[in-house]
PDB file of C-alpha atoms in Angstrom:
ATOM      1  CA  VAL A  64       0.000   0.000   0.000  1.00 84.00           C
ATOM      2  CA  THR A  65       1.639   3.212  -1.119  1.00 82.00           C
ATOM      3  CA  SER A  66      -0.590   5.499   0.927  1.00 88.00           C
ATOM      4  CA  ALA A  67      -3.255   5.084   3.575  1.00 91.00           C
ATOM      5  CA  ASN A  68      -5.287   7.599   5.510  1.00 93.00           C
ATOM      6  CA  VAL A  69      -8.629   8.088   7.185  1.00 95.00           C
ATOM      7  CA  THR A  70     -10.491  11.284   6.324  1.00 93.00           C
ATOM      8  CA  ASP A  71     -14.127  12.161   7.010  1.00 91.00           C
ATOM      9  CA  GLY A  72     -14.695   8.694   8.432  1.00 93.00           C
ATOM     10  CA  SER A  73     -13.510   6.900   5.295  1.00 97.00           C
ATOM     11  CA  LEU A  74     -10.436   4.761   4.775  1.00 97.00           C
ATOM     12  CA  HIS A  75      -8.460   5.664   1.643  1.00 97.00           C
ATOM     13  CA  LEU A  76      -5.796   3.332   0.251  1.00 96.00           C
ATOM     14  CA  GLN A  77      -3.553   3.446  -2.796  1.00 93.00           C
ATOM     15  CA  VAL A  78      -2.666  -0.124  -3.732  1.00 91.00           C
ATOM     16  CA  SER A  79       0.079  -1.122  -6.158  1.00 83.00           C
ATOM     17  CA  HIS A  80       0.367  -4.471  -7.884  1.00 74.00           C
ATOM     18  CA  GLY A  81       2.206  -6.703  -5.448  1.00 75.00           C
ATOM     19  CA  VAL A  82       0.782  -9.562  -3.401  1.00 76.00           C
ATOM     20  CA  ALA A  83       2.210  -7.925  -0.272  1.00 81.00           C
ATOM     21  CA  ASP A  84       0.190  -4.822  -1.111  1.00 84.00           C
ATOM     22  CA  LEU A  85      -2.991  -6.849  -1.328  1.00 88.00           C
ATOM     23  CA  GLU A  86      -2.324  -8.423   2.051  1.00 90.00           C
ATOM     24  CA  ASP A  87      -1.431  -5.081   3.612  1.00 93.00           C
ATOM     25  CA  GLY A  88      -4.543  -3.461   2.149  1.00 94.00           C
ATOM     26  CA  GLN A  89      -6.766  -6.248   3.447  1.00 94.00           C
ATOM     27  CA  ARG A  90      -5.240  -5.945   6.902  1.00 96.00           C
ATOM     28  CA  ARG A  91      -5.858  -2.183   6.981  1.00 97.00           C
ATOM     29  CA  LEU A  92      -9.423  -2.643   5.741  1.00 97.00           C
ATOM     30  CA  ARG A  93     -10.093  -5.324   8.374  1.00 97.00           C
ATOM     31  CA  GLU A  94      -8.705  -3.122  11.163  1.00 97.00           C
ATOM     32  CA  PHE A  95     -10.633  -0.051   9.995  1.00 98.00           C
ATOM     33  CA  LEU A  96     -13.965  -1.881   9.849  1.00 98.00           C
ATOM     34  CA  GLY A  97     -13.347  -3.817  13.057  1.00 97.00           C
ATOM     35  CA  GLN A  98     -12.573  -0.642  15.002  1.00 97.00           C
ATOM     36  CA  ARG A  99     -15.890   0.792  13.823  1.00 96.00           C
ATOM     37  CA  GLY A 100     -17.974  -2.143  14.931  1.00 96.00           C
ATOM     38  CA  ALA A 101     -18.642  -3.969  11.663  1.00 97.00           C
ATOM     39  CA  GLY A 102     -19.524  -7.632  12.120  1.00 97.00           C
ATOM     40  CA  GLU A 103     -17.320 -10.563  11.197  1.00 97.00           C
ATOM     41  CA  ARG A 104     -19.457 -11.444   8.180  1.00 97.00           C
ATOM     42  CA  GLY A 105     -19.468  -7.846   6.912  1.00 98.00           C
ATOM     43  CA  ILE A 106     -15.701  -7.554   7.321  1.00 98.00           C
ATOM     44  CA  TYR A 107     -15.146 -10.858   5.509  1.00 97.00           C
ATOM     45  CA  ARG A 108     -17.359  -9.768   2.623  1.00 97.00           C
ATOM     46  CA  ALA A 109     -15.585  -6.406   2.372  1.00 98.00           C
ATOM     47  CA  GLU A 110     -12.228  -8.199   2.299  1.00 96.00           C
ATOM     48  CA  LEU A 111     -13.553 -10.543  -0.384  1.00 96.00           C
ATOM     49  CA  ALA A 112     -14.672  -7.581  -2.518  1.00 96.00           C
ATOM     50  CA  PHE A 113     -11.315  -5.882  -2.022  1.00 96.00           C
ATOM     51  CA  ASP A 114      -9.340  -9.002  -2.922  1.00 93.00           C
ATOM     52  CA  GLU A 115     -11.356 -10.036  -5.960  1.00 91.00           C
ATOM     53  CA  LEU A 116     -11.879  -6.561  -7.450  1.00 92.00           C
ATOM     54  CA  VAL A 117      -8.323  -5.314  -6.968  1.00 91.00           C
ATOM     55  CA  THR A 118      -6.972  -8.595  -8.353  1.00 87.00           C
ATOM     56  CA  ASN A 119      -9.382  -8.260 -11.250  1.00 84.00           C
ATOM     57  CA  ALA A 120      -8.262  -4.706 -11.990  1.00 84.00           C
ATOM     58  CA  ILE A 121      -4.627  -5.783 -11.943  1.00 82.00           C
ATOM     59  CA  LYS A 122      -5.214  -8.802 -14.193  1.00 78.00           C
ATOM     60  CA  TYR A 123      -7.600  -7.353 -16.749  1.00 72.00           C
ATOM     61  CA  ALA A 124      -7.646  -3.563 -16.746  1.00 63.00           C
ATOM     62  CA  HIS A 125      -3.864  -3.432 -16.628  1.00 63.00           C
ATOM     63  CA  ALA A 126      -3.067  -6.513 -18.639  1.00 63.00           C
ATOM     64  CA  GLY A 127      -0.380  -4.631 -20.550  1.00 62.00           C
ATOM     65  CA  GLY A 128       1.748  -4.582 -17.446  1.00 61.00           C
ATOM     66  CA  ALA A 129       1.571  -0.841 -16.873  1.00 67.00           C
ATOM     67  CA  GLN A 130       1.690   0.080 -13.204  1.00 70.00           C
ATOM     68  CA  HIS A 131      -1.379   2.066 -12.235  1.00 74.00           C
ATOM     69  CA  PRO A 132      -2.078   2.448  -8.534  1.00 80.00           C
ATOM     70  CA  ILE A 133      -5.575   1.359  -7.571  1.00 91.00           C
ATOM     71  CA  ALA A 134      -7.533   3.570  -5.191  1.00 95.00           C
ATOM     72  CA  VAL A 135      -9.716   1.854  -2.615  1.00 97.00           C
ATOM     73  CA  SER A 136     -11.982   3.587  -0.144  1.00 98.00           C
ATOM     74  CA  ALA A 137     -14.213   2.104   2.507  1.00 98.00           C
ATOM     75  CA  ALA A 138     -16.752   3.577   4.889  1.00 98.00           C
ATOM     76  CA  LEU A 139     -19.591   2.552   7.148  1.00 97.00           C
ATOM     77  CA  ALA A 140     -22.870   4.188   6.159  1.00 96.00           C
ATOM     78  CA  GLY A 141     -25.809   3.233   8.351  1.00 95.00           C
ATOM     79  CA  SER A 142     -26.306  -0.500   8.053  1.00 97.00           C
ATOM     80  CA  GLU A 143     -23.884  -0.801   5.138  1.00 98.00           C
ATOM     81  CA  ILE A 144     -20.202  -1.055   4.383  1.00 98.00           C
ATOM     82  CA  VAL A 145     -19.454   0.778   1.156  1.00 98.00           C
ATOM     83  CA  VAL A 146     -16.274  -0.186  -0.694  1.00 98.00           C
ATOM     84  CA  VAL A 147     -15.185   1.741  -3.802  1.00 98.00           C
ATOM     85  CA  ILE A 148     -12.404   0.540  -6.103  1.00 96.00           C
ATOM     86  CA  GLU A 149     -11.103   2.942  -8.731  1.00 94.00           C
ATOM     87  CA  ASP A 150      -8.394   2.616 -11.359  1.00 91.00           C
ATOM     88  CA  ASP A 151      -7.330   4.596 -14.397  1.00 87.00           C
ATOM     89  CA  GLY A 152      -6.907   1.676 -16.780  1.00 85.00           C
ATOM     90  CA  PRO A 153      -8.841   1.246 -20.041  1.00 86.00           C
ATOM     91  CA  PRO A 154     -12.629   1.007 -19.633  1.00 88.00           C
ATOM     92  CA  PHE A 155     -13.439  -2.322 -18.013  1.00 86.00           C
ATOM     93  CA  ASN A 156     -16.790  -3.203 -16.516  1.00 89.00           C
ATOM     94  CA  PRO A 157     -16.449  -6.385 -14.455  1.00 85.00           C
ATOM     95  CA  LEU A 158     -20.249  -6.604 -14.214  1.00 87.00           C
ATOM     96  CA  GLU A 159     -20.467  -7.144 -17.957  1.00 85.00           C
ATOM     97  CA  ALA A 160     -18.186 -10.143 -17.836  1.00 75.00           C
ATOM     98  CA  ALA A 161     -20.225 -13.193 -18.749  1.00 64.00           C
ATOM     99  CA  GLU A 162     -21.428 -14.865 -15.598  1.00 69.00           C
ATOM    100  CA  PRO A 163     -19.983 -18.337 -15.589  1.00 67.00           C
ATOM    101  CA  GLU A 164     -22.391 -21.213 -15.906  1.00 68.00           C
ATOM    102  CA  LYS A 165     -22.275 -24.169 -13.592  1.00 67.00           C
ATOM    103  CA  PRO A 166     -18.676 -25.346 -13.788  1.00 68.00           C
ATOM    104  CA  THR A 167     -18.329 -28.654 -15.560  1.00 75.00           C
ATOM    105  CA  SER A 168     -14.630 -29.363 -15.332  1.00 82.00           C
ATOM    106  CA  LEU A 169     -11.441 -27.631 -14.340  1.00 82.00           C
ATOM    107  CA  GLU A 170     -10.339 -27.693 -17.940  1.00 79.00           C
ATOM    108  CA  GLU A 171     -13.441 -25.834 -19.136  1.00 76.00           C
ATOM    109  CA  ALA A 172     -14.082 -23.595 -16.144  1.00 73.00           C
ATOM    110  CA  PRO A 173     -13.340 -19.925 -16.780  1.00 69.00           C
ATOM    111  CA  ILE A 174     -10.550 -18.644 -14.565  1.00 69.00           C
ATOM    112  CA  GLY A 175     -12.222 -15.232 -14.517  1.00 69.00           C
ATOM    113  CA  GLY A 176     -15.768 -14.567 -13.473  1.00 79.00           C
ATOM    114  CA  LEU A 177     -16.169 -16.788 -10.430  1.00 85.00           C
ATOM    115  CA  GLY A 178     -14.592 -14.205  -8.130  1.00 88.00           C
ATOM    116  CA  ILE A 179     -16.920 -11.454  -9.342  1.00 89.00           C
ATOM    117  CA  LYS A 180     -19.853 -13.827  -8.929  1.00 90.00           C
ATOM    118  CA  MET A 181     -18.782 -14.530  -5.339  1.00 92.00           C
ATOM    119  CA  VAL A 182     -18.684 -10.791  -4.617  1.00 94.00           C
ATOM    120  CA  ARG A 183     -22.073 -10.211  -6.240  1.00 93.00           C
ATOM    121  CA  MET A 184     -23.663 -12.997  -4.246  1.00 93.00           C
ATOM    122  CA  SER A 185     -22.334 -11.680  -0.954  1.00 94.00           C
ATOM    123  CA  SER A 186     -23.191  -8.008  -1.500  1.00 96.00           C
ATOM    124  CA  LYS A 187     -26.424  -6.000  -1.447  1.00 97.00           C
ATOM    125  CA  ALA A 188     -25.517  -4.063  -4.585  1.00 97.00           C
ATOM    126  CA  MET A 189     -22.654  -3.639  -6.994  1.00 96.00           C
ATOM    127  CA  GLU A 190     -22.356  -0.798  -9.511  1.00 96.00           C
ATOM    128  CA  TYR A 191     -19.880   0.214 -12.198  1.00 96.00           C
ATOM    129  CA  GLU A 192     -19.318   3.584 -13.770  1.00 96.00           C
ATOM    130  CA  ARG A 193     -16.710   5.083 -16.044  1.00 95.00           C
ATOM    131  CA  SER A 194     -16.086   8.397 -14.344  1.00 91.00           C
ATOM    132  CA  ALA A 195     -15.761  11.756 -16.080  1.00 91.00           C
ATOM    133  CA  ALA A 196     -12.113  11.666 -15.045  1.00 91.00           C
ATOM    134  CA  GLY A 197     -11.652   8.541 -17.152  1.00 90.00           C
ATOM    135  CA  LYS A 198     -11.525   6.026 -14.335  1.00 92.00           C
ATOM    136  CA  ASN A 199     -13.171   2.674 -13.730  1.00 93.00           C
ATOM    137  CA  ARG A 200     -15.165   2.898 -10.521  1.00 96.00           C
ATOM    138  CA  VAL A 201     -16.818  -0.106  -8.885  1.00 96.00           C
ATOM    139  CA  THR A 202     -18.970   0.451  -5.787  1.00 98.00           C
ATOM    140  CA  VAL A 203     -19.973  -2.476  -3.591  1.00 98.00           C
ATOM    141  CA  ARG A 204     -22.548  -2.225  -0.788  1.00 98.00           C
ATOM    142  CA  ILE A 205     -22.428  -4.868   1.913  1.00 98.00           C
ATOM    143  CA  ASP A 206     -24.476  -5.470   5.075  1.00 97.00           C
ATOM    144  CA  ARG A 207     -22.276  -4.298   7.951  1.00 96.00           C
ATOM    145  CA  ASP A 208     -23.119  -7.364  10.018  1.00 92.00           C
TER     146      ASP A 208
ATOM    147  CA  VAL B 256      -4.874 -12.854  -4.923  1.00 62.00           C
ATOM    148  CA  GLY B 257      -8.405 -14.017  -5.442  1.00 75.00           C
ATOM    149  CA  ILE B 258     -10.070 -17.237  -6.407  1.00 84.00           C
ATOM    150  CA  HIS B 259      -7.975 -17.173  -9.592  1.00 82.00           C
ATOM    151  CA  LEU B 260      -5.094 -18.622  -7.631  1.00 85.00           C
ATOM    152  CA  PHE B 261      -7.017 -21.741  -6.625  1.00 90.00           C
ATOM    153  CA  LEU B 262      -8.386 -22.338 -10.107  1.00 89.00           C
ATOM    154  CA  ALA B 263      -5.093 -21.722 -11.884  1.00 88.00           C
ATOM    155  CA  THR B 264      -3.218 -23.960  -9.429  1.00 92.00           C
ATOM    156  CA  ALA B 265      -5.773 -26.772  -9.605  1.00 93.00           C
ATOM    157  CA  ARG B 266      -5.769 -26.616 -13.403  1.00 91.00           C
ATOM    158  CA  ALA B 267      -1.963 -26.693 -13.574  1.00 93.00           C
ATOM    159  CA  LEU B 268      -1.934 -29.698 -11.252  1.00 93.00           C
ATOM    160  CA  GLU B 269      -4.579 -31.485 -13.284  1.00 92.00           C
ATOM    161  CA  LEU B 270      -2.421 -31.102 -16.381  1.00 91.00           C
ATOM    162  CA  LYS B 271       0.274 -32.981 -14.454  1.00 93.00           C
ATOM    163  CA  LYS B 272      -2.244 -35.681 -13.478  1.00 91.00           C
ATOM    164  CA  ALA B 273      -2.288 -34.389  -9.913  1.00 93.00           C
ATOM    165  CA  LYS B 274      -5.273 -33.324  -7.844  1.00 94.00           C
ATOM    166  CA  MET B 275      -5.838 -30.469  -5.431  1.00 95.00           C
ATOM    167  CA  VAL B 276      -8.145 -30.664  -2.407  1.00 96.00           C
ATOM    168  CA  LEU B 277      -8.826 -27.797  -0.002  1.00 96.00           C
ATOM    169  CA  PHE B 278      -9.512 -28.251   3.701  1.00 96.00           C
ATOM    170  CA  GLY B 279     -10.063 -26.249   6.855  1.00 95.00           C
ATOM    171  CA  ALA B 280     -11.875 -23.319   5.249  1.00 95.00           C
ATOM    172  CA  HIS B 281     -13.549 -20.839   7.579  1.00 94.00           C
ATOM    173  CA  PRO B 282     -17.362 -21.214   7.411  1.00 95.00           C
ATOM    174  CA  LEU B 283     -17.695 -17.822   5.671  1.00 94.00           C
ATOM    175  CA  VAL B 284     -15.142 -18.829   3.043  1.00 93.00           C
ATOM    176  CA  LYS B 285     -16.901 -22.167   2.614  1.00 94.00           C
ATOM    177  CA  GLU B 286     -20.172 -20.327   2.063  1.00 94.00           C
ATOM    178  CA  SER B 287     -18.605 -18.199  -0.700  1.00 93.00           C
ATOM    179  CA  PHE B 288     -17.108 -21.251  -2.393  1.00 93.00           C
ATOM    180  CA  ASN B 289     -20.424 -23.090  -2.219  1.00 93.00           C
ATOM    181  CA  ASN B 290     -22.203 -20.052  -3.720  1.00 90.00           C
ATOM    182  CA  VAL B 291     -20.244 -20.484  -6.944  1.00 89.00           C
ATOM    183  CA  ARG B 292     -20.121 -24.288  -6.685  1.00 89.00           C
ATOM    184  CA  LEU B 293     -16.339 -24.271  -6.524  1.00 91.00           C
ATOM    185  CA  PRO B 294     -16.254 -27.617  -4.647  1.00 93.00           C
ATOM    186  CA  GLU B 295     -17.527 -29.271  -7.838  1.00 91.00           C
ATOM    187  CA  LEU B 296     -14.163 -28.333  -9.364  1.00 91.00           C
ATOM    188  CA  ILE B 297     -11.906 -28.388  -6.320  1.00 94.00           C
ATOM    189  CA  PRO B 298     -13.129 -30.655  -3.503  1.00 95.00           C
ATOM    190  CA  LEU B 299     -13.448 -28.987  -0.122  1.00 96.00           C
ATOM    191  CA  ALA B 300     -12.923 -31.196   2.924  1.00 97.00           C
ATOM    192  CA  ASP B 301     -13.490 -30.409   6.590  1.00 95.00           C
ATOM    193  CA  ASP B 302     -10.036 -31.443   7.777  1.00 96.00           C
ATOM    194  CA  GLU B 303      -6.723 -32.845   6.592  1.00 97.00           C
ATOM    195  CA  ASP B 304      -7.678 -36.486   7.081  1.00 96.00           C
ATOM    196  CA  ALA B 305     -10.846 -36.033   5.048  1.00 97.00           C
ATOM    197  CA  ALA B 306      -8.859 -34.205   2.359  1.00 96.00           C
ATOM    198  CA  LEU B 307      -6.233 -36.962   2.152  1.00 95.00           C
ATOM    199  CA  ALA B 308      -9.007 -39.516   1.810  1.00 95.00           C
ATOM    200  CA  LEU B 309     -10.150 -37.725  -1.344  1.00 94.00           C
ATOM    201  CA  LEU B 310      -6.740 -38.043  -2.953  1.00 92.00           C
ATOM    202  CA  PRO B 311      -5.603 -41.145  -4.795  1.00 86.00           C
ATOM    203  CA  PRO B 312      -2.895 -43.167  -3.007  1.00 83.00           C
ATOM    204  CA  ALA B 313       0.620 -41.863  -3.678  1.00 73.00           C
TER     205      ALA B 313
END
């Protein structure tokens, strides 16, 4: 994690492309949410969204190998945890990725798609927008408990 | 590193005629895996003994 701060009750992280960064980011997210009273299930689901969506952005939006930091913010809003993942790679809407059918075999199973499906099934809502600033922005809303 | 890691590893092992079995997952993780029917591709056992029982003899 190249930068981390809490402003206006929200956690803001800049994540680069290393595995250590992912682990560090997850740890900071877990601590932030835990200190604010989120439940174990909510924290797990937020970590899942962080892990799958940041990994997805690294693998697909930045497939050319260019290093673009990924911005992650998280906040508690009423009964929800809101996690926002933003990157400045080419337009990439993970929600438009074909939802994988029932897996038949390892050989035929898509490597991509299952992670996004896991996040969708554990969240209340998931939205994508291409911002006016030219960034991919995915917002995930999760029950705090 | 996401679920990609499990799928890519299990697929690479399958190409080498080897098999991967997971065990000891936290109940919340197990719930996520079951949601996407991952255990149909990579078996998920409760503990190490149960996992070893799912593997062919060495």
